Coordinates of C-alpha atoms and ligand atoms in Angstrom, one line a residue:
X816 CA 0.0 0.0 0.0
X817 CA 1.1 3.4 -1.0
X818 CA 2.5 5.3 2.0
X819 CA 0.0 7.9 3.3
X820 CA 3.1 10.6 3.3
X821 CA 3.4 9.6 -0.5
X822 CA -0.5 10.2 -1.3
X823 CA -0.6 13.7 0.5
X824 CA 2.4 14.6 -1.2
X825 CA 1.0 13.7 -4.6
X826 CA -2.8 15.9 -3.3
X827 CA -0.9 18.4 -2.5
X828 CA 1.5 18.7 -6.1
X829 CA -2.2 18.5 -7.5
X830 CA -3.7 21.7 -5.6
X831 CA -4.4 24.6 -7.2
X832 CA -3.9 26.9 -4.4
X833 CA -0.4 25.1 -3.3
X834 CA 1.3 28.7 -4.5
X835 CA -0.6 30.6 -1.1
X836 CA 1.4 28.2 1.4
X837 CA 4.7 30.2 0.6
X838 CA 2.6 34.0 1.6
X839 CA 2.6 32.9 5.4
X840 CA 5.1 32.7 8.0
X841 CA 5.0 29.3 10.0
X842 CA 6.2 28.9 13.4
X843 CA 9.4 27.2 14.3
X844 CA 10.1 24.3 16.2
X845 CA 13.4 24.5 18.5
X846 CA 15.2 22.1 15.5
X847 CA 14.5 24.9 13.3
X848 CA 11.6 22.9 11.3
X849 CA 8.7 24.5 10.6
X850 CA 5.8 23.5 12.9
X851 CA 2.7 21.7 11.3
X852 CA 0.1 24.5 12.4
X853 CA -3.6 24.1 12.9
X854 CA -4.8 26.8 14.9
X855 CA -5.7 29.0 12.3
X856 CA -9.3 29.0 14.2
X857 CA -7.5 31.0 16.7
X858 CA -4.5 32.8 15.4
X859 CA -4.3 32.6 11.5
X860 CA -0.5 32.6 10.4
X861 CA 1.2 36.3 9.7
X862 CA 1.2 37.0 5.9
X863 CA 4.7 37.6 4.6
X864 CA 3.3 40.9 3.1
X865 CA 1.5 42.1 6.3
X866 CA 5.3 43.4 7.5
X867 CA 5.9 45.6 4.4
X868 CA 2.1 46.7 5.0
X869 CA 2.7 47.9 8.3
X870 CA 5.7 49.8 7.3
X871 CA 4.3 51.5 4.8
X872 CA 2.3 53.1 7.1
X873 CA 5.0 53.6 9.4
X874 CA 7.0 55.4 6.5
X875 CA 3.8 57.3 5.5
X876 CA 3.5 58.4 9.5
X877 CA 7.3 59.0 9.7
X878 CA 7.1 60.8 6.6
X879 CA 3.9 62.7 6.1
X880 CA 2.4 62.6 9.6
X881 CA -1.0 64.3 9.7
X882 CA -1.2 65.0 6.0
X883 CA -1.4 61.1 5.3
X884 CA -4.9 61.1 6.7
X885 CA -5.9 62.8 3.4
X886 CA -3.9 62.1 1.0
X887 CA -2.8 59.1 -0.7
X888 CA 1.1 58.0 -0.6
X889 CA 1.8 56.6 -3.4
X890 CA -0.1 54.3 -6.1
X891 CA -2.3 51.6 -4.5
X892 CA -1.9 53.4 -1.2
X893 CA -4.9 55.1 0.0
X894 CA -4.7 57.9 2.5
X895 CA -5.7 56.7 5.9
X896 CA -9.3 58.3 5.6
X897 CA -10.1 55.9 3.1
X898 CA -8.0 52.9 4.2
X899 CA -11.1 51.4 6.2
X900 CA -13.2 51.6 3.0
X901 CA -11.1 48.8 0.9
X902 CA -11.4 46.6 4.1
X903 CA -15.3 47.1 4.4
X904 CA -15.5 46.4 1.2
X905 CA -13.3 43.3 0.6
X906 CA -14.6 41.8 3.9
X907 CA -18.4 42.7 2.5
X908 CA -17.5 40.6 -0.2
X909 CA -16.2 37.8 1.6
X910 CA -20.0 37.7 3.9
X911 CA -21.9 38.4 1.3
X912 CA -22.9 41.4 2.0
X913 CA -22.9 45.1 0.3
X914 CA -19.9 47.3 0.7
X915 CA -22.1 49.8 2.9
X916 CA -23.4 46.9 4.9
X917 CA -19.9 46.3 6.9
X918 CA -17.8 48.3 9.1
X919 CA -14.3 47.9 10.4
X920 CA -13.8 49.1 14.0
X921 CA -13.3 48.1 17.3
X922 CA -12.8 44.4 18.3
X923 CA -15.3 41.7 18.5
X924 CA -16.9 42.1 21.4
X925 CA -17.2 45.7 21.5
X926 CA -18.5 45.3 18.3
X927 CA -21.5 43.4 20.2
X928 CA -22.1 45.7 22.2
X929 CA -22.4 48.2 20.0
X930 CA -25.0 46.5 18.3
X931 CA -27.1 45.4 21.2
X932 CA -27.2 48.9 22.1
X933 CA -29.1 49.0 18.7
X934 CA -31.0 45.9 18.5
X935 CA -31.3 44.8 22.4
X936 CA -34.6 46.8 23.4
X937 CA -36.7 45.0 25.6
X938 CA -39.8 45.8 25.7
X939 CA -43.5 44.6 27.5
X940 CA -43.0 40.5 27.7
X941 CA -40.0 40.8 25.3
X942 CA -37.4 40.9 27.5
X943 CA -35.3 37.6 26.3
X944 CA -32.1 37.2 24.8
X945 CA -32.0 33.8 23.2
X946 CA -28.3 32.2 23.1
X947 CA -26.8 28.6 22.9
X948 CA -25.8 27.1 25.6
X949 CA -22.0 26.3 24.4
X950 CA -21.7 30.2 23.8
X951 CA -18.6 32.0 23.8
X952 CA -17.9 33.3 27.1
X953 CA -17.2 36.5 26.3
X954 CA -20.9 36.5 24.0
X955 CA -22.4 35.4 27.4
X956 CA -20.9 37.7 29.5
X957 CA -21.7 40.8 27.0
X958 CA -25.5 39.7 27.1
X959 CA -25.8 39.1 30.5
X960 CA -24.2 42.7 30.8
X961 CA -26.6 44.0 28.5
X962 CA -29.8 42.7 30.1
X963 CA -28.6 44.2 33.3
X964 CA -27.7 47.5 31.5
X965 CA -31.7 47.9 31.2
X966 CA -32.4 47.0 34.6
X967 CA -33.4 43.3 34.4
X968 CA -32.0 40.1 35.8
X969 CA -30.1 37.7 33.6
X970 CA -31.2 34.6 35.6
X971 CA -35.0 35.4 34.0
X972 CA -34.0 37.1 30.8
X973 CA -31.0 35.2 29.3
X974 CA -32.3 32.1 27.8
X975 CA -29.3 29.0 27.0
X976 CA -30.5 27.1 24.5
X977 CA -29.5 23.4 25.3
X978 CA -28.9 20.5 22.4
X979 CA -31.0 17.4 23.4
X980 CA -29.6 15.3 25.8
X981 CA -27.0 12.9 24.7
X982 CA -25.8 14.9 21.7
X983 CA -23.4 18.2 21.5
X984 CA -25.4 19.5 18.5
X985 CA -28.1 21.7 18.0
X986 CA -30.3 20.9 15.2
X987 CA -31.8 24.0 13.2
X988 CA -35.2 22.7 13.5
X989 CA -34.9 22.6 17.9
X990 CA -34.6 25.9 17.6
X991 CA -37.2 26.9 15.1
X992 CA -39.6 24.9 17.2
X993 CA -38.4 26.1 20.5
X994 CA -39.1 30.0 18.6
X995 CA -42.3 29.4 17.4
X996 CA -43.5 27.9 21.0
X997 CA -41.8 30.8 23.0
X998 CA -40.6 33.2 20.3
X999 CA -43.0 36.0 21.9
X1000 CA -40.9 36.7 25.1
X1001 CA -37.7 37.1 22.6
X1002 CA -36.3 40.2 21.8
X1003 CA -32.9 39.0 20.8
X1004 CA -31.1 36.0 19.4
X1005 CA -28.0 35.9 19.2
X1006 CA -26.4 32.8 17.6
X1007 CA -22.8 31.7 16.4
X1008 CA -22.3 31.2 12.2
X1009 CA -20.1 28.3 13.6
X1010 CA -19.6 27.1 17.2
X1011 CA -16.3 27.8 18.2
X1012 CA -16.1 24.4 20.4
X1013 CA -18.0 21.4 18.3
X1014 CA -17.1 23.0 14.4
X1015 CA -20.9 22.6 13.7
X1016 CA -22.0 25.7 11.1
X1017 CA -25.7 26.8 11.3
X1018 CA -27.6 27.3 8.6
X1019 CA -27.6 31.7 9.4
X1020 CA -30.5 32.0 6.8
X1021 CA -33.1 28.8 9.3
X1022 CA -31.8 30.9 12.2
X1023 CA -32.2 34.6 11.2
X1024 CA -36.3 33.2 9.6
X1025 CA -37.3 31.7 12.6
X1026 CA -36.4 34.4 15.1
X1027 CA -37.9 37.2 12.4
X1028 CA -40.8 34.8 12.3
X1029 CA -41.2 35.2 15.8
X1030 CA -41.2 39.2 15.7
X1031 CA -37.2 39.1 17.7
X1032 CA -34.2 40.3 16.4
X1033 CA -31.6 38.4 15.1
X1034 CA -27.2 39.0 15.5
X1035 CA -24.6 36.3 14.5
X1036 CA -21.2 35.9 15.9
X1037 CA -19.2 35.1 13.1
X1038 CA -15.7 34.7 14.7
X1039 CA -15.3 31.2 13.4
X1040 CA -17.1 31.9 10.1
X1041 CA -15.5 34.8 7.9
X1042 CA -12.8 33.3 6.1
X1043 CA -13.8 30.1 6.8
X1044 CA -17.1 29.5 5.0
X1045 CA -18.9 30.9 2.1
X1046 CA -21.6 33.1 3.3
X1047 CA -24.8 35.0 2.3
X1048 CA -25.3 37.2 5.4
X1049 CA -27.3 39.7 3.7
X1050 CA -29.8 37.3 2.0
X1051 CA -30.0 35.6 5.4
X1052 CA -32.0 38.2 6.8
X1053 CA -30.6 39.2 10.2
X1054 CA -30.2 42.5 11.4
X1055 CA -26.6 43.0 12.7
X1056 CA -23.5 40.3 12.5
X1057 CA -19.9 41.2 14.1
X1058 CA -16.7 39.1 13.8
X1059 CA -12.8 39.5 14.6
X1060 CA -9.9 39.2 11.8
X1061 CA -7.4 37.4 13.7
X1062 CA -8.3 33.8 13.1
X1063 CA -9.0 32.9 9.8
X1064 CA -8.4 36.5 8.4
X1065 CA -4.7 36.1 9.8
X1066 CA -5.1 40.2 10.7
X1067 CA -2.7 39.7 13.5
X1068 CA -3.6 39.2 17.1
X1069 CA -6.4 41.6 18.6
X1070 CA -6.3 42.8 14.7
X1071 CA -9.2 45.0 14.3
X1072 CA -13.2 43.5 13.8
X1073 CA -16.1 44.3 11.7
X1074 CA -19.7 44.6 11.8
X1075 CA -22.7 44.0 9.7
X1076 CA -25.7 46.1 10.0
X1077 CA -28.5 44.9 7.4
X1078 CA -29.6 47.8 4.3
X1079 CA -33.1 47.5 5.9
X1080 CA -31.9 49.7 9.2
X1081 CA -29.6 52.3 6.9
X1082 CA -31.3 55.5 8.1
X1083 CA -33.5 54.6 11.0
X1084 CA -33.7 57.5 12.8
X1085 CA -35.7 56.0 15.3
X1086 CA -32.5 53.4 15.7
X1087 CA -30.8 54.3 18.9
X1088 CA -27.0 54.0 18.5
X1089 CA -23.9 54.8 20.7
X1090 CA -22.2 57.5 18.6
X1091 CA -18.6 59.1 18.0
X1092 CA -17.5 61.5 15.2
X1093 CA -16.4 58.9 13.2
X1094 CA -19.7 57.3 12.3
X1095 CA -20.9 61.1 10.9
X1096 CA -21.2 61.1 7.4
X1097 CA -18.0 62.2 5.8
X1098 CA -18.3 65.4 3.8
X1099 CA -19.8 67.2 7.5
X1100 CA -17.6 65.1 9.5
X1101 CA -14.6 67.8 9.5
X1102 CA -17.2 70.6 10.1
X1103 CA -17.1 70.3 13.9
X1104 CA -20.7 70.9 14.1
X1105 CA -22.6 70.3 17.2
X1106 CA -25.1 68.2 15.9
X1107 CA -24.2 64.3 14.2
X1108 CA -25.2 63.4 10.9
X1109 CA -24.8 59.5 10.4
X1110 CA -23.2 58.1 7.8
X1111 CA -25.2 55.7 5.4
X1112 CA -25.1 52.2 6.6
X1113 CA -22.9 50.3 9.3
X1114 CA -20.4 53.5 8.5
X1115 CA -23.0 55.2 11.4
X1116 CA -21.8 52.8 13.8
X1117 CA -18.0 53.7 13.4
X1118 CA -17.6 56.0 16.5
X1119 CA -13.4 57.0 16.4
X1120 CA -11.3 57.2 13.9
X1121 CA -10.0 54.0 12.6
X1122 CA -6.4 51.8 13.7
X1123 CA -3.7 52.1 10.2
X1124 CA -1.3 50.0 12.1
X1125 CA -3.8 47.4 13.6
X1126 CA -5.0 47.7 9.9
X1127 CA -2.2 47.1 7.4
X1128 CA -1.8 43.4 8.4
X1129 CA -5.4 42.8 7.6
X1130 CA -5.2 44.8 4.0
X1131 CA -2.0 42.2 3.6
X1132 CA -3.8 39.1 4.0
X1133 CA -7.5 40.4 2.2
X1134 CA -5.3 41.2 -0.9
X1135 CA -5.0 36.6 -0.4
X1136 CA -7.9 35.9 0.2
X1137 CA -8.7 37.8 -3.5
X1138 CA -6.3 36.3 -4.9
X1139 CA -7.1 32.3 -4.0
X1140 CA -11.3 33.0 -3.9
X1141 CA -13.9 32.0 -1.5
X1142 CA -14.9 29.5 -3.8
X1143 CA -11.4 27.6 -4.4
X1144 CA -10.6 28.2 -0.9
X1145 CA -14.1 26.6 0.2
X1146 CA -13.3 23.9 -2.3
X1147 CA -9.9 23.1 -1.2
X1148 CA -11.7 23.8 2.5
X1149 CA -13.9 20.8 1.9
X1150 CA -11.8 18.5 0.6
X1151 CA -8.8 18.7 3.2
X1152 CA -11.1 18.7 6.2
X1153 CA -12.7 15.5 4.6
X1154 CA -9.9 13.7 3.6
X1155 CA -8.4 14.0 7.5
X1156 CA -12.0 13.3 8.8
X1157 CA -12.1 10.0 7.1
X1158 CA -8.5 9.1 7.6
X1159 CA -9.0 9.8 11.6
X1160 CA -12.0 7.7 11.5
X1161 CA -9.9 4.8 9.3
X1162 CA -6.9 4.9 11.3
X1163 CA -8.0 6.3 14.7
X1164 CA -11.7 5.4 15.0
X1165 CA -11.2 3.2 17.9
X1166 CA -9.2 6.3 20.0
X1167 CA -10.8 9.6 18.6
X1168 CA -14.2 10.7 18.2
X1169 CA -15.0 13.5 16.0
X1170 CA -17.8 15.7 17.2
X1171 CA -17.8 17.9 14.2
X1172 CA -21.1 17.0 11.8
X1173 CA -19.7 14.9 9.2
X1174 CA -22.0 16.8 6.1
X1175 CA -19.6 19.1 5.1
X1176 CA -22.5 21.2 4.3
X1177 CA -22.8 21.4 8.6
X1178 CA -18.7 22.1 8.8
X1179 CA -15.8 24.4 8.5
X1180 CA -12.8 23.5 8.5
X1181 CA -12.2 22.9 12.0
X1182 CA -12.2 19.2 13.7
X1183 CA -13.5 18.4 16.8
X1184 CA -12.1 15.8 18.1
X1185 CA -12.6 13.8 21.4
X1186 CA -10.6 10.9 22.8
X1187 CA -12.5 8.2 23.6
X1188 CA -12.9 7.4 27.7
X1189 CA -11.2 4.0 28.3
X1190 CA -10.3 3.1 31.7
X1191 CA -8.9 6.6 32.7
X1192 CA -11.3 9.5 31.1
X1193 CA -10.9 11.1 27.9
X1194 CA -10.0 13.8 29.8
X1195 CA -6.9 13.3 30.6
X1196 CA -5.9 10.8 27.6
X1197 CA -6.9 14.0 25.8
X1198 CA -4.2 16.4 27.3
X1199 CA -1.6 13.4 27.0
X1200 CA -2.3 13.5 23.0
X1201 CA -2.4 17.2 23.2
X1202 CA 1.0 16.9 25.1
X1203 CA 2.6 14.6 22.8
X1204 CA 1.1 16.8 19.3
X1205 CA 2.8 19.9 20.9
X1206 CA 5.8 17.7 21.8
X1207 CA 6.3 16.9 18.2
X1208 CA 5.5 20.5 16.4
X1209 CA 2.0 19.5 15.6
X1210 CA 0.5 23.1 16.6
X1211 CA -3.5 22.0 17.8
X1212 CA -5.7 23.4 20.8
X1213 CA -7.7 22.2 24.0
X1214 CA -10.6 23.4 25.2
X1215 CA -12.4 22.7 28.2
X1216 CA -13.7 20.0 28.6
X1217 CA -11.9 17.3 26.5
X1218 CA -12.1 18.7 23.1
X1219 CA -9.1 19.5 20.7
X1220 CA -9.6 21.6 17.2
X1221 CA -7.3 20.8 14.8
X1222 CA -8.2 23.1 11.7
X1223 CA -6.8 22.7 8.5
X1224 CA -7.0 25.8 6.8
X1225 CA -7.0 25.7 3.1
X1226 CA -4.9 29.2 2.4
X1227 CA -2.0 27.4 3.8
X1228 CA -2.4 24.1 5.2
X1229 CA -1.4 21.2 2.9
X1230 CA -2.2 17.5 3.2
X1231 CA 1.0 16.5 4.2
X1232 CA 0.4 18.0 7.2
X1233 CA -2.6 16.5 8.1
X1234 CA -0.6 12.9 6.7
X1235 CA 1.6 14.2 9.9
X1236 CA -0.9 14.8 12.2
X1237 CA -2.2 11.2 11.6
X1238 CA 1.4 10.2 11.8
X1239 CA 2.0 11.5 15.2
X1240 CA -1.7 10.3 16.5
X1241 CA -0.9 7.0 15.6
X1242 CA 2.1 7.0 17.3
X1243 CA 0.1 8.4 20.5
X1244 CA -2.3 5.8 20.0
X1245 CA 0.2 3.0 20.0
X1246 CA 2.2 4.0 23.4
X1247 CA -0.9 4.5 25.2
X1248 CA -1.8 1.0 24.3
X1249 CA 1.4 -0.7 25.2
X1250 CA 1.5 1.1 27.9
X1251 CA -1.6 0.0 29.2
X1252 CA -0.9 -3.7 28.2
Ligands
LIG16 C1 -16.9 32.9 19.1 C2 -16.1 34.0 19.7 N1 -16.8 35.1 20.2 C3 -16.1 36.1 20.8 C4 -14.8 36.1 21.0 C5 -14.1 37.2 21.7 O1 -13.4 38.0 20.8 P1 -12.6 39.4 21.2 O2 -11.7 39.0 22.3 O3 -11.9 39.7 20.0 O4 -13.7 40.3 21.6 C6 -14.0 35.0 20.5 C7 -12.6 34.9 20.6 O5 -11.9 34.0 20.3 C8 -14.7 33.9 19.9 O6 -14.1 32.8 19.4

């Protein structure tokens, strides 16, 4: 039988978008090999171009100082008043959304605050903010803030949606059903286009229907979803959306964050919104008057002015992902993650569970993966596979409980390296069983 190396080797010579490996830095071991990374769910790699990126803008600072926030230095360069502009728009076009529809600003969670303060209003018997009950921490704690920033009580407005017992999933139609049973109490949901901790991707367009259908409004936390999966987050119907460019954007670490605000709010006067000078419409912006003037679209929601340095990195790596596509990229995207999916489940199947929905259709990129309890928990023969992946440059994470992600990520992971992961897993899976013989 052909070696496993050999067949990833021969995928790999095969791949159209083998060229984009060679635009990314990758991590060193202490031998000086590069590491096998996987952890572009959580850090995405640095772009070799995001360096000369950031010091254009240091020249243009060094150089120009305050007259670089109007005018452009240099071809392809655009004067820091505009720079957010080609971000909102090459990030609109990777959600599927209109240029006008996204903003850059902020980070992630500010960003969801921001847009509670818009589409949080409790009102009457609507009081409810409908999560999952796997959220993000930080998602939890900004809600729970929230409901308390209006004077009520978490513990009887913040509902955790639970998936039915024995399985880590939550189907679409649970929570259609649970809506149109209790929908009337619901003035938000906010739900995740991918959850961070089991991989599963929710169908944004079921979601955002079924909470409109029952008269609440409807955010996604797409973290775990830009970059990673094709999306239509305008023709899914929800009102806001907000998401961070450090993991599968690669923007750099706390790298700026986006938000969505659907066309059907652009000019609601009767929105309310926590405002800054930014967010006034340009051409009355510099005017100083006393009085704001929105800007059409998210742009309103922009309130100082934007980051160049936290933003150059993240200009570096869009210019990538316009090069490769969202469709080749979701392509390759399927493929890896399915070809390691069935290998673990071929090779490993008696040792690792994978809690990730096999449909690719209900996937990312990102894997799961559980070890399976025997004798001592999965717990803790989970960290000792963790340990020994670490131990031999195979870059993967742990979360809480027993769960690590390994993501393949299709801009720059190739399958060789997921030919080594199975390599080293192997290997794991052999010492632990002569160990326990
Ligand atoms: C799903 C999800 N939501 C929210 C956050 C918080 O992001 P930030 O610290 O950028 O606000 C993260 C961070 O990893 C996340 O994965």
């Amino acid at each position: 039988m052909q070696d496993l190396l050999e067949i990833a080797q021969e995928r790999d010579a095969a791949d159209p978008l083998r060229e984009f490996a060679a635009a990314f830095w990758f991590p060193r071991r202490p031998d000086g090999q590069a590491q096998t990374y996987f952890c572009g769910h959580s850090l995405g790699l640095q772009p070799r171009a995001a360096e000369a990126a950031l010091q254009q803008e240091l020249c243009a600072w060094r150089e120009r100082a305050v007259s670089a926030h109007f005018h452009s230095h240099g071809p392809d360069h655009p004067a820091w008043i505009d720079y957010p502009d080609g971000l909102a728009a090459d990030l609109a076009a990777l959600v599927g959304a209109d240029a006008d529809e996204v903003a850059v600003m902020n980070s992630l969670t500010v960003n969801l605050h921001l847009m509670m303060v818009s589409f949080y209003r409790p009102q009457g018997r609507r009081r409810k903010i409908l999560v999952e009950q796997a959220a993000f921490p930080s998602d939890r704690y900004a809600v729970a803030s929230q409901i308390r920033f209006h004077g009520l009580d978490p513990d009887d407005c913040l509902v955790q949606f639970a998936p039915e017992p024995g399985s880590r999933l939550i189907e679409e139609e649970q929570a259609e059903d649970w809506l149109q049973a209790h929908g009337e109490e619901v003035a938000l949901v906010l739900w995740p286009g991918l959850q961070y901790a089991s991989g599963q991707a929710f169908d944004l367009r079921r979601i955002a229907a079924a909470a409109r259908a029952a008269g609440a409004r409807v955010g996604f936390d797409l973290a775990h979803s830009a970059g990673n999966l094709p999306l239509r987050l305008h023709d899914s119907g929800c009102d806001f959306a907000a998401w961070c460019t450090y993991k599968y954007l690669n923007g750099g670490p706390g790298a700026v964050a986006a938000a969505f605000v659907h066309r059907r709010h652009a000019g609601d006067a009767a929105l309310p919104r926590f405002e800054g000078w930014w967010g006034n419409e340009r051409t009355s912006r510099f005017l100083m008057e006393p009085r704001f003037s929105p800007a059409a679209g998210a742009a309103a929601w922009v309130v100082s002015n934007p980051p160049i340095l936290a933003m150059a990195p993240l200009r570096a790596s869009l210019q990538l992902f316009g090069e490769a596509g969202m469709v080749a990229l979701r392509a390759k995207s399927v493929a890896l993650t399915g070809w390691l999916a069935a290998h673990i489940e071929a090779l490993l199947g008696d040792w690792l569970e994978i809690l990730t929905p096999a449909d690719p259709g209900r996937r990312g990129c990102q894997l799961s993966l559980r070890v399976r309890g025997r004798g001592k928990t999965g717990h803790q023969a989970g960290r000792r596979l963790h340990a020994h992946l670490e131990r031999h440059g195979i870059v993967t994470d742990w979360r809480e409980p027993d769960i690590i992600r390994v993501a393949p990520v299709p801009l720059y992971n190739r399958y060789a390296d997921c030919a080594e992961f199975l390599r080293h897993a192997q290997n794991w899976a052999e010492s632990e069983r002569s160990s326990a013989t």
